[in-house]
Each structure stands twice: as structure tokens, then as C-alpha cells.
Tab-separated table of N, CA and C in Angstrom:
chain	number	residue	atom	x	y	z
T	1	UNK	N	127.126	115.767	130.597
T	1	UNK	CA	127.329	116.943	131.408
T	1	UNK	C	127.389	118.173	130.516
T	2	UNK	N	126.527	119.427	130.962
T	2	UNK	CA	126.361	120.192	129.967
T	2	UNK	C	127.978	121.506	130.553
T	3	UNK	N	128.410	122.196	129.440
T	3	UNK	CA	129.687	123.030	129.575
T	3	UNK	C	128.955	124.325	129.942
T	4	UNK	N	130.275	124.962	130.658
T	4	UNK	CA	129.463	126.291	130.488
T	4	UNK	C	129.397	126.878	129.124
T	5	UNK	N	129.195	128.112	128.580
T	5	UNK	CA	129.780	128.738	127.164
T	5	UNK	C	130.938	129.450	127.942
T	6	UNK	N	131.665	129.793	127.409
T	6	UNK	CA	132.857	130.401	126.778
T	6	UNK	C	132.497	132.054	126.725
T	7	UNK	N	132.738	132.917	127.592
T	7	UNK	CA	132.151	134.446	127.743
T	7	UNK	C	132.470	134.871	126.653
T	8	UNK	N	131.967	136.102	126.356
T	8	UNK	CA	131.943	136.891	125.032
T	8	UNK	C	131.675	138.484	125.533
T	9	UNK	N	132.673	139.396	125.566
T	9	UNK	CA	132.737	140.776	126.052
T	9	UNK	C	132.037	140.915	125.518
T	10	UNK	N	130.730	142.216	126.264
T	10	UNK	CA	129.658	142.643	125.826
T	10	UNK	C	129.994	144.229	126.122
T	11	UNK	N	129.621	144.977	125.124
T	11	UNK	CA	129.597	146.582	124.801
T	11	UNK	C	127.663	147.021	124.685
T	12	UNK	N	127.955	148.287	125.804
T	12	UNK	CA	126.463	148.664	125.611
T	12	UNK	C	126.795	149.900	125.009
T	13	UNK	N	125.710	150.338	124.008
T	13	UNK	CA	125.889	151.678	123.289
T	13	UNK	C	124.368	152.137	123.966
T	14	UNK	N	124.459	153.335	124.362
T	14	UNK	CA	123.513	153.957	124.746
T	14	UNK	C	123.387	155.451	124.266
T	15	UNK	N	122.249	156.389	124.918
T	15	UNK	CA	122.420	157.888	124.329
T	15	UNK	C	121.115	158.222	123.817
T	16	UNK	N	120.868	159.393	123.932
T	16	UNK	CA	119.275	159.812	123.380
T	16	UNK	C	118.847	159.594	121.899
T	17	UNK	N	117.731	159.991	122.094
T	17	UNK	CA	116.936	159.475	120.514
T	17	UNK	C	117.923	160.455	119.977
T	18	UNK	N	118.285	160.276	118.666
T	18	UNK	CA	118.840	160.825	117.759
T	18	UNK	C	120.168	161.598	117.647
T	19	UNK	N	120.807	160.853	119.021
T	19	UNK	CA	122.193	161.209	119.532
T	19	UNK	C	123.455	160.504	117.843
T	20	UNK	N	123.005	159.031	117.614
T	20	UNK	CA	124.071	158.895	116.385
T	20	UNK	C	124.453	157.435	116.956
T	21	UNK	N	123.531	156.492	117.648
T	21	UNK	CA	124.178	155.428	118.428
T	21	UNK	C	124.042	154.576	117.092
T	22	UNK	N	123.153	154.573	115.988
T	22	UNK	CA	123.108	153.353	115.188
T	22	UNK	C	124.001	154.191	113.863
T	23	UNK	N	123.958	154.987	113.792
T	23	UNK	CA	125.347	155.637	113.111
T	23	UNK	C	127.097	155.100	113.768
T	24	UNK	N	127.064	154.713	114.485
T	24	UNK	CA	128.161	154.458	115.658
T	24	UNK	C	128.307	152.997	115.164
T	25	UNK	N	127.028	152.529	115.410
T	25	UNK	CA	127.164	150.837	115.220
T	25	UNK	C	127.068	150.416	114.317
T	26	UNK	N	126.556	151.129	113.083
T	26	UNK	CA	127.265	150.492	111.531
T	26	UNK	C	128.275	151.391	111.204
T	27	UNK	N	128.571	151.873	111.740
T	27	UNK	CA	130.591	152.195	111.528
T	27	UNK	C	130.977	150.999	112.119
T	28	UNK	N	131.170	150.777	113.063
T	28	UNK	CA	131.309	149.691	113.937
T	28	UNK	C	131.327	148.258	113.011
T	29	UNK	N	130.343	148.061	112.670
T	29	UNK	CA	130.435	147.051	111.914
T	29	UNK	C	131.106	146.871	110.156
T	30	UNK	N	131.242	148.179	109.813
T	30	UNK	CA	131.924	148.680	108.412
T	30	UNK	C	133.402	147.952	108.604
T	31	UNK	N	133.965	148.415	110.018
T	31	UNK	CA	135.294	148.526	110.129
T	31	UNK	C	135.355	147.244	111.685
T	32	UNK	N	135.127	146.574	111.561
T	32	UNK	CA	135.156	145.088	112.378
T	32	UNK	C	136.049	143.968	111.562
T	33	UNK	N	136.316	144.394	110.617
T	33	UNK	CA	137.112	142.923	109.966
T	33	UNK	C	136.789	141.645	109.829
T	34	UNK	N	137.614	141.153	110.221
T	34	UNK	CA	137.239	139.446	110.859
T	34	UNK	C	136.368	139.088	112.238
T	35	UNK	N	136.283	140.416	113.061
T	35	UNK	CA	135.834	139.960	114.426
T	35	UNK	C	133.842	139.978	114.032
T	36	UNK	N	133.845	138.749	114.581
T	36	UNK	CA	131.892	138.398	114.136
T	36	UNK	C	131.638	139.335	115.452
T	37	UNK	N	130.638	139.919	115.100
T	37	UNK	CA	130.017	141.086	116.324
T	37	UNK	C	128.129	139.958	116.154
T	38	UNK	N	127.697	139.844	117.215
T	38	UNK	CA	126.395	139.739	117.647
T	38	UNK	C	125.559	141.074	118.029
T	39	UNK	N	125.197	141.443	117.466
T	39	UNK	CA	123.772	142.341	118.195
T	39	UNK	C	122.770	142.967	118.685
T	40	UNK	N	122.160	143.341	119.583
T	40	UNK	CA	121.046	143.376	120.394
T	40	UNK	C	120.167	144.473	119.964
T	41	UNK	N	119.602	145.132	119.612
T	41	UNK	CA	118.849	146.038	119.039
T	41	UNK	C	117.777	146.631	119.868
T	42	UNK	N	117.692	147.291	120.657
T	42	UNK	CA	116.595	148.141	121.531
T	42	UNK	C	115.538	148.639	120.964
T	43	UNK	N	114.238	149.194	120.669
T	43	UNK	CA	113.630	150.103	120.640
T	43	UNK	C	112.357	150.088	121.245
T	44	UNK	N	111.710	150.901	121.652
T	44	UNK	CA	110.780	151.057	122.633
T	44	UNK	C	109.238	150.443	121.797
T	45	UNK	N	109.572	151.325	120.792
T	45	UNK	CA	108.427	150.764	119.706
T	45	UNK	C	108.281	149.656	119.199
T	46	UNK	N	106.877	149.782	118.701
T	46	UNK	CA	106.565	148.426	118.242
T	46	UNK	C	107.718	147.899	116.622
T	47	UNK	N	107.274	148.952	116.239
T	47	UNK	CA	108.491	148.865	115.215
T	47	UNK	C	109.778	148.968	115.245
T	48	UNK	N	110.488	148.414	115.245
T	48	UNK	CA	112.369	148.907	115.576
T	48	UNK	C	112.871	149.578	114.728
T	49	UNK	N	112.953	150.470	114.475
T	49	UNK	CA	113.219	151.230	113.437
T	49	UNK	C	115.120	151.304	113.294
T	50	UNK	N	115.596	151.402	114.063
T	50	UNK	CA	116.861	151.611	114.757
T	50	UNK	C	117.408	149.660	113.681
T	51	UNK	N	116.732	148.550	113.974
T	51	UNK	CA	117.323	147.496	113.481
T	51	UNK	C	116.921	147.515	112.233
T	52	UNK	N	116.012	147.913	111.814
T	52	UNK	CA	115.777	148.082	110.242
T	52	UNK	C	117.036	148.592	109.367
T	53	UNK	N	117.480	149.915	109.839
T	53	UNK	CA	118.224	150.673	109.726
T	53	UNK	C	119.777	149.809	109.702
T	54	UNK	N	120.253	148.875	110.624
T	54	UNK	CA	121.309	147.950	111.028
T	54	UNK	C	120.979	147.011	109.633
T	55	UNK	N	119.714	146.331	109.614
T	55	UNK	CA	119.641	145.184	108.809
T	55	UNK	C	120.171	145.819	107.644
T	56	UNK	N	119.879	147.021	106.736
T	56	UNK	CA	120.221	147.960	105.593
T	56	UNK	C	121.564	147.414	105.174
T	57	UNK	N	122.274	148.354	106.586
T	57	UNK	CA	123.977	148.197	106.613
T	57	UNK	C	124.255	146.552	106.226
T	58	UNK	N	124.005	145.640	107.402
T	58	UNK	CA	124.675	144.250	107.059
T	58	UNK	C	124.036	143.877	105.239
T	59	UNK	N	123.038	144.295	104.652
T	59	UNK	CA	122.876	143.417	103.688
T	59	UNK	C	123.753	144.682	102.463
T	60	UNK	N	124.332	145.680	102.466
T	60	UNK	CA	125.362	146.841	102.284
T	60	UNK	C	126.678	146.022	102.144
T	61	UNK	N	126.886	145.347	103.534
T	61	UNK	CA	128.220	144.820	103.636
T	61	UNK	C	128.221	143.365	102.912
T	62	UNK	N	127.292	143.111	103.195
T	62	UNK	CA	127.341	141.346	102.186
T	62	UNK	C	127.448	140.495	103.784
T	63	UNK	N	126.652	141.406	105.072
T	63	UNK	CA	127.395	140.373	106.117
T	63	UNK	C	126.346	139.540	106.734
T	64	UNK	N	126.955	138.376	106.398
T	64	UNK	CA	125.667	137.523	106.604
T	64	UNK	C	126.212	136.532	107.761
T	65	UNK	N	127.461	136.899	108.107
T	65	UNK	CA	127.940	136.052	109.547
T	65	UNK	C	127.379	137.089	110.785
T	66	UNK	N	127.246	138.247	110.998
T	66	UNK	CA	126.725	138.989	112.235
T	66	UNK	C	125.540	138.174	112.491
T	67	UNK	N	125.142	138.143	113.813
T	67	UNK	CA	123.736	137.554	113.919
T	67	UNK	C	123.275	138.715	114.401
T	68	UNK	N	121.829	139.032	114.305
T	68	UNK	CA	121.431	140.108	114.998
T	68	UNK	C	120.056	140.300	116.025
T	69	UNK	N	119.966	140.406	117.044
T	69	UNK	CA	118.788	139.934	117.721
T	69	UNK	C	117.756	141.297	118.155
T	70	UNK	N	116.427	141.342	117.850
T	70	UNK	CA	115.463	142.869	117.934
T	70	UNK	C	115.129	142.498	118.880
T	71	UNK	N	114.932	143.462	119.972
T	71	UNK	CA	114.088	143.513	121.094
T	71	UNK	C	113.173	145.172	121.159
T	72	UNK	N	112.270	144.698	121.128
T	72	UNK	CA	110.991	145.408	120.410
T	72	UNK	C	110.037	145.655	121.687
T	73	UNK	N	109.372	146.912	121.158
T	73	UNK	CA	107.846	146.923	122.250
T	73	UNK	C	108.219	147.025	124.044
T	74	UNK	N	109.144	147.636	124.452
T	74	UNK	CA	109.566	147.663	125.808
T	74	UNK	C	111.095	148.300	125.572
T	75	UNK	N	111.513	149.173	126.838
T	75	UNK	CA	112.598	149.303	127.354
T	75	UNK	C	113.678	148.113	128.131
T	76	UNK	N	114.891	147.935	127.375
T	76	UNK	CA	115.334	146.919	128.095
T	76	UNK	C	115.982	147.199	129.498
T	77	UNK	N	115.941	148.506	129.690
T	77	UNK	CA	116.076	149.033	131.349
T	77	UNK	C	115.420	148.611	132.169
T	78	UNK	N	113.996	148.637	132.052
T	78	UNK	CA	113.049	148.121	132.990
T	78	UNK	C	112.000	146.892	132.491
T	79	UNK	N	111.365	147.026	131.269
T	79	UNK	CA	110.234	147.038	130.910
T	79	UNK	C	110.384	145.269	130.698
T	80	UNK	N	111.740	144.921	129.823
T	80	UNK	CA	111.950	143.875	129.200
T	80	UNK	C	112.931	143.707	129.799
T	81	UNK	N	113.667	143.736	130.696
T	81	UNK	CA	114.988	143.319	131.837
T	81	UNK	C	115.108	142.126	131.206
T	82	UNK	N	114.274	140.673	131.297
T	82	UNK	CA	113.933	139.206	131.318
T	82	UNK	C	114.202	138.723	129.935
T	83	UNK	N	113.624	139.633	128.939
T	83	UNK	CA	114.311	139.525	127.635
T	83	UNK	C	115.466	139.970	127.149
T	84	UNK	N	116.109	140.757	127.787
T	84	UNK	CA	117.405	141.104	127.619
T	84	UNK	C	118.281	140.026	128.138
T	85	UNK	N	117.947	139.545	129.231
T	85	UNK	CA	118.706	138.307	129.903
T	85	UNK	C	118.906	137.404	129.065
T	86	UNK	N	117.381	136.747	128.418
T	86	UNK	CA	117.139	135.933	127.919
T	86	UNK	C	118.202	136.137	126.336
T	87	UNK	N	118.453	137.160	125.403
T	87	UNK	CA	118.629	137.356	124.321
T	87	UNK	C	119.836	136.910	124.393
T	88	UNK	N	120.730	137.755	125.294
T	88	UNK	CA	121.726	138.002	125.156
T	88	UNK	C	122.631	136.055	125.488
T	89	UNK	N	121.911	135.746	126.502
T	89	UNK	CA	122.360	134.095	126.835
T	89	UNK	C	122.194	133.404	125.119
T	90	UNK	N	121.106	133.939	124.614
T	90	UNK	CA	120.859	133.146	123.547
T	90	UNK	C	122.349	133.436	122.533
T	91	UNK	N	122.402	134.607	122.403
T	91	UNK	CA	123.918	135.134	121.782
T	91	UNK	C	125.033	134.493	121.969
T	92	UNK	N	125.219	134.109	123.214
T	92	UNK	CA	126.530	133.666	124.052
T	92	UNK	C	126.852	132.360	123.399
T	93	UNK	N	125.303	131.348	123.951
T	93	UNK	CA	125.634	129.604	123.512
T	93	UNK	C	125.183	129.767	121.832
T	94	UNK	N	124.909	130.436	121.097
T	94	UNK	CA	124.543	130.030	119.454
T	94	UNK	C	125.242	131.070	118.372
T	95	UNK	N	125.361	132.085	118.507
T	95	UNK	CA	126.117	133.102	118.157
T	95	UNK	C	127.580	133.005	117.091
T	96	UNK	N	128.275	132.185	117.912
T	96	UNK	CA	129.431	132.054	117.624
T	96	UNK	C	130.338	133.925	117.567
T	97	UNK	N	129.852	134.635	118.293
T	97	UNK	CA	130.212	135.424	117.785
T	97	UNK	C	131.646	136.227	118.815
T	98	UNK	N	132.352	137.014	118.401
T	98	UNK	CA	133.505	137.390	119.203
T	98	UNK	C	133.502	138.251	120.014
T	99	UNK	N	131.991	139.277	120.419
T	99	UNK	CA	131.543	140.216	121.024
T	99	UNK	C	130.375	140.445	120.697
T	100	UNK	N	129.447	141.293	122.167
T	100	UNK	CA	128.026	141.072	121.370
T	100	UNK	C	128.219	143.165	122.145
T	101	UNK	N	127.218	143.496	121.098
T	101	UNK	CA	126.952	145.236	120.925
T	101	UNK	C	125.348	144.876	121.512
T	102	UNK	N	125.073	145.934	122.655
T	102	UNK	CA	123.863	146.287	122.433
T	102	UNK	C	123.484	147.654	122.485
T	103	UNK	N	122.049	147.947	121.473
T	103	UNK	CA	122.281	149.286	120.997
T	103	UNK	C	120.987	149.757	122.121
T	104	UNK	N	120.994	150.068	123.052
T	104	UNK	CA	119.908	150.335	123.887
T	104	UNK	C	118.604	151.548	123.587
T	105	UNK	N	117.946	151.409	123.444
T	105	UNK	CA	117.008	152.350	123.332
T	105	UNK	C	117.424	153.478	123.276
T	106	UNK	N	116.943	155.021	123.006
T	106	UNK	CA	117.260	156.186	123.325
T	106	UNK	C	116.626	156.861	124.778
T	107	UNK	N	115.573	156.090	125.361
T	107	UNK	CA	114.986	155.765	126.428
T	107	UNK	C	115.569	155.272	127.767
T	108	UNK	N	116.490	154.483	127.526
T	108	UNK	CA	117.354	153.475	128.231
T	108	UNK	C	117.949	154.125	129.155
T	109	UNK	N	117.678	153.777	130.290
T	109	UNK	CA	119.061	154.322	131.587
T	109	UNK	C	119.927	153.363	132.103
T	110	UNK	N	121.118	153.896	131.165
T	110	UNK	CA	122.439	152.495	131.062
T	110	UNK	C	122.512	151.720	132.494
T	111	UNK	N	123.051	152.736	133.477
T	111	UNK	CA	122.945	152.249	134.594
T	111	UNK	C	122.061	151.036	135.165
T	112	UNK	N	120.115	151.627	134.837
T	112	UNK	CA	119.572	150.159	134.702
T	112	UNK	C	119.575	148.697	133.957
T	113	UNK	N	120.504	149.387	132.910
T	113	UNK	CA	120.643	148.261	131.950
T	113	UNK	C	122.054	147.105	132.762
T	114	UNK	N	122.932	148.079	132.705
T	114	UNK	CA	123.866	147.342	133.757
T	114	UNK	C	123.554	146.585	134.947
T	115	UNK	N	122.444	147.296	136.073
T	115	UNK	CA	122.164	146.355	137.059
T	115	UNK	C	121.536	145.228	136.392
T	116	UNK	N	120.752	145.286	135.301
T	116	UNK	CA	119.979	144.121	134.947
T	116	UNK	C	120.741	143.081	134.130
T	117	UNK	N	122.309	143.658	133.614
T	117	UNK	CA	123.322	142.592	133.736
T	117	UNK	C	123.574	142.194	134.395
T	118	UNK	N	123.803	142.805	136.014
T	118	UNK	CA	124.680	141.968	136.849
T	118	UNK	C	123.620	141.293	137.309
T	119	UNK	N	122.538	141.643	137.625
T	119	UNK	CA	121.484	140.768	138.538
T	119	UNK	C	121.696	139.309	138.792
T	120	UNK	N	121.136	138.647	139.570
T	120	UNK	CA	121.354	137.431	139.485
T	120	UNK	C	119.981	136.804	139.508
T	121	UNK	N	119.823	135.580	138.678
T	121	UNK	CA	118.699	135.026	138.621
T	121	UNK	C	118.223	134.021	139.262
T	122	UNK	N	117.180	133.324	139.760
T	122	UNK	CA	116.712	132.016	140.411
T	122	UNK	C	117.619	130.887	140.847
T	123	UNK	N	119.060	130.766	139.696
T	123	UNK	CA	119.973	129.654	140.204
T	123	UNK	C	121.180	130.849	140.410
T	124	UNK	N	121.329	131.992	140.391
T	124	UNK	CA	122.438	132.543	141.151
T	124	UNK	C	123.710	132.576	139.831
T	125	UNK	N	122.717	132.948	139.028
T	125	UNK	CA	123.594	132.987	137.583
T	125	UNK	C	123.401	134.576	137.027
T	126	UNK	N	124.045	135.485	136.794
T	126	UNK	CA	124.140	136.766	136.393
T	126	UNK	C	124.656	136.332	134.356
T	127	UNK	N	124.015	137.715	133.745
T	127	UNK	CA	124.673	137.551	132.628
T	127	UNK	C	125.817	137.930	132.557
T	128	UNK	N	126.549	138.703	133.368
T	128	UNK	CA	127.715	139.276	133.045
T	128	UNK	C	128.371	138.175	133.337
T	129	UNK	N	128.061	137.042	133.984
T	129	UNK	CA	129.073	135.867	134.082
T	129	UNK	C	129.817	135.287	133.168
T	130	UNK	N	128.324	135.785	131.634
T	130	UNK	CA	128.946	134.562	129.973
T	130	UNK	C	128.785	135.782	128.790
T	131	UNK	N	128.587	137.167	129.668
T	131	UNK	CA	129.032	138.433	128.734
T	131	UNK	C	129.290	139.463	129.698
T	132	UNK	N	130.841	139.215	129.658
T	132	UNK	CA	131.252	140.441	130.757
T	132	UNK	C	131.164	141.628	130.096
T	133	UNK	N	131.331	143.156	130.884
T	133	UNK	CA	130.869	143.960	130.335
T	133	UNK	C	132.368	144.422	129.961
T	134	UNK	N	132.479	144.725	128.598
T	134	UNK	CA	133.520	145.423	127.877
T	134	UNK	C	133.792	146.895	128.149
T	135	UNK	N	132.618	147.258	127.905
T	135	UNK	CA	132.520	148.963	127.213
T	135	UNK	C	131.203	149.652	127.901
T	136	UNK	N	131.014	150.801	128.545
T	136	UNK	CA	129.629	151.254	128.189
T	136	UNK	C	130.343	152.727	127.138
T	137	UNK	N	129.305	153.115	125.718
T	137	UNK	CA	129.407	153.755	125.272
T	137	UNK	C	128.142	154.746	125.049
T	138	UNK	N	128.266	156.205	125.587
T	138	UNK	CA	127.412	156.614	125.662
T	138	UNK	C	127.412	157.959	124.460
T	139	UNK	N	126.932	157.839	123.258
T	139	UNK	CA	126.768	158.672	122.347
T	139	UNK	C	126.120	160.635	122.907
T	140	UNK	N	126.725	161.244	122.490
T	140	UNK	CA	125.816	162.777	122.853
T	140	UNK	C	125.628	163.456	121.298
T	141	UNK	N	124.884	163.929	121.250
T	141	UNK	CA	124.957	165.038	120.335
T	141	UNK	C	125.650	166.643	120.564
T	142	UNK	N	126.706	166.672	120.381
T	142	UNK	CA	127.971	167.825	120.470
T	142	UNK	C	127.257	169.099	120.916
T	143	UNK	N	126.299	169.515	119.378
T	143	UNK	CA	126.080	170.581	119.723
T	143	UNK	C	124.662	171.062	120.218
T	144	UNK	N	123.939	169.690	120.446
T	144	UNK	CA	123.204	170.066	121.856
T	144	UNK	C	123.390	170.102	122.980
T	145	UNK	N	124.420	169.019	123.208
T	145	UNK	CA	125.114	169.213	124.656
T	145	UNK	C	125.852	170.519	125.053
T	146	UNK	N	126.280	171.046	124.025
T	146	UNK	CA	127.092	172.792	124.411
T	146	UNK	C	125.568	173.410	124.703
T	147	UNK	N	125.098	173.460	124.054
T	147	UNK	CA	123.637	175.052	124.007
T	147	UNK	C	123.051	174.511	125.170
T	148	UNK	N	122.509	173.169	125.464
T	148	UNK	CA	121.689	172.781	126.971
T	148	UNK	C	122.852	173.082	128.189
T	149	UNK	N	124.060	173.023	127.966
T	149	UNK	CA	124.913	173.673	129.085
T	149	UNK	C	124.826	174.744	129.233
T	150	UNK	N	125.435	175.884	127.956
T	150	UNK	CA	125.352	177.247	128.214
T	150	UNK	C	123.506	177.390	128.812
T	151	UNK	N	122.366	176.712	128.744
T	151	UNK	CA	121.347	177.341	128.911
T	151	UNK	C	121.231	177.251	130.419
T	152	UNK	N	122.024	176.182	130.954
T	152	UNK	CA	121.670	175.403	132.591
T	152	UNK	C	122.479	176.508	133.216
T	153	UNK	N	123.585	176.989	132.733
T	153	UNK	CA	124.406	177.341	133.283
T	153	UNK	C	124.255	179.116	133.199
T	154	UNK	N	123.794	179.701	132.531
T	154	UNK	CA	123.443	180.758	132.387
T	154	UNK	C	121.801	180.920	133.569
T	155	UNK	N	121.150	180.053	133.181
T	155	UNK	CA	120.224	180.336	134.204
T	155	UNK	C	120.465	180.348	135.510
T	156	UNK	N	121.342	179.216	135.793
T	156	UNK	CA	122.133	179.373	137.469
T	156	UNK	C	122.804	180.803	137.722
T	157	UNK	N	123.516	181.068	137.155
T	157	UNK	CA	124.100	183.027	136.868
T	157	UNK	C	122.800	183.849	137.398
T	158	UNK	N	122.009	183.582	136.465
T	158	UNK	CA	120.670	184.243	136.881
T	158	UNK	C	119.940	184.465	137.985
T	159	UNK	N	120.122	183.109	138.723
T	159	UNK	CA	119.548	182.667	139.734
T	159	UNK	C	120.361	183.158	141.266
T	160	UNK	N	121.952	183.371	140.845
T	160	UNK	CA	122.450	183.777	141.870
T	160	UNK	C	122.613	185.257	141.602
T	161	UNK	N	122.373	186.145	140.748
T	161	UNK	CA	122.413	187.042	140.672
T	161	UNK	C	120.977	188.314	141.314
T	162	UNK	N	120.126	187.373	141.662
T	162	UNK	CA	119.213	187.888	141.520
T	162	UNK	C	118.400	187.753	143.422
T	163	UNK	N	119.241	186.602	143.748
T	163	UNK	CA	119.495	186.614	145.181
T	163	UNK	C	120.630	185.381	145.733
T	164	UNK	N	121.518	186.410	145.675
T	164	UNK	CA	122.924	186.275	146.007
T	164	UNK	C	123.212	185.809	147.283
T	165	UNK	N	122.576	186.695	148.283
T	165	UNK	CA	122.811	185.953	149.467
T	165	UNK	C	122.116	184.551	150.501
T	166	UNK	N	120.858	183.942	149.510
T	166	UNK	CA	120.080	183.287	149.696
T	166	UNK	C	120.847	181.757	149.064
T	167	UNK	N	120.021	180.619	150.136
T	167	UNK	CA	120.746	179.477	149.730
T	167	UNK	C	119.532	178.974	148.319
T	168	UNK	N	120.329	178.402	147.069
T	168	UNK	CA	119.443	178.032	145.919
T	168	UNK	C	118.663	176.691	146.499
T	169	UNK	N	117.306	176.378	145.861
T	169	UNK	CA	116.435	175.065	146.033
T	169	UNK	C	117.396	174.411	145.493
């Protein structure tokens, strides 16, 4: 009789290209201690540039217990949903690990990434069943997020200033 596995909290890191998410996740792994982290590596491209970058860090740290899994050539929001399923199960039963990180694309719309955790598959099995979701962490870049506000928000000023008594599109 086969067991189930044994769940393993799962953390999604998400956030635009060049927001600081794989800066995030080898801090993350600098300062992890004893806890074995598994993880998932996004990038849209053919090349992963983003796990290259991860592999650097672990062979930095001497860490050769993280396992780390690339998912390459597709968005795991939409594109690769099936391989994300697939990876992350693989993490759960072989892994051994105490939490699994995934670093989602800069592409990625968490939200889809989440439904395509909970989904349920052909026998009525979801991944969040054997990696519940821990964390979503969504990286910004500070001081683009101030200047794209002041710009949204200054143009709305604009917009009501210019006909005030009219309802905006």
C-alpha cells in the first residue's frame, strides 16, 4: 500500500523582471540554517537565467543538500501549469526537503499560479494537498513603485481637473 507524502509548506516568490526576487531567494537561502529549502525556478526563457544565478549562490554556500528544480521555456501561470504540478509533487515525495520556494517568473500572475495550485486533477488530487501554501511573497522595486504612483496619480489630477464635472472612462 503506497503512503501519502508528508506535506511540505510551499512559499511563492513572485514580482516583475528585475524587482530583486532571486536577490530575496539567495538571502533566503544564506540565512536558512538547518532548514533544507527545495526550489522551483521559473523563467520564461529558454535559458533560466534567474537559476543559473541560484546555482552560483548554492555552490558559494557549499550547499549541496538544497535540491533545486528549473522550469524553463513557458510561464508557470499558464503556459506550463502541468509542469509545475508535476515538479513540485516531484519535490514533495524525493526532496526530503523542509519547504519548497518557488521563484515564479517576472511574467507570472501569482494569482494564476495559485489557482493552478489548488486545481484539482483527474483523481481529485490538488497540489496544495502535499504543499500547502505558506507564503505568497511579492517583491516591488521601491522606487519604481513611488514614481509609477506619483505618475498614475498625477495624471488622474489632470484628468479631473480638466473636466471636473464629467464622469471619468
Amino acid at each position: 500500500m503506497k503512503t501519502e507524502p508528508i506535506p511540505i509548506p510551499l512559499t511563492l516568490l513572485s514580482g516583475f523582471l528585475g524587482s530583486g526576487k532571486t536577490t530575496l531567494l539567495n538571502r533566503m537561502l544564506s540565512e536558512c540554517g538547518d532548514m533544507k529549502l527545495a526550489l522551483l525556478v521559473n523563467d520564461v526563457g529558454e535559458i533560466n537565467i534567474d537559476a543559473s544565478l541560484v546555482k552560483t549562490q548554492l555552490k558559494e554556500l557549499d550547499d549541496s543538500a538544497t535540491q533545486m528544480v528549473e522550469l524553463s521555456n513557458g510561464c508557470i501561470c499558464c503556459s506550463i501549469q502541468g509542469d509545475l504540478a508535476e515538479a513540485v509533487e516531484e519535490l514533495v515525495n524525493h526532496s526530503g526537503a523542509d519547504h519548497i520556494v518557488i521563484e515564479a517568473s517576472g511574467v507570472a500572475e501569482p494569482t494564476q499560479v495559485l489557482q493552478a495550485l489548488f486545481a484539482q486533477n483527474l483523481f481529485g488530487k490538488k497540489v496544495s494537498d502535499i504543499a500547502p501554501i505558506n507564503a505568497l511573497v511579492t517583491v516591488i522595486d521601491g522606487a519604481l513603485f513611488s514614481k509609477e504612483w506619483k505618475r498614475i496619480h498625477s495624471s488622474d489630477k489632470a484628468k479631473e481637473m480638466i473636466r471636473p464635472n464629467e464622469e471619468q472612462p
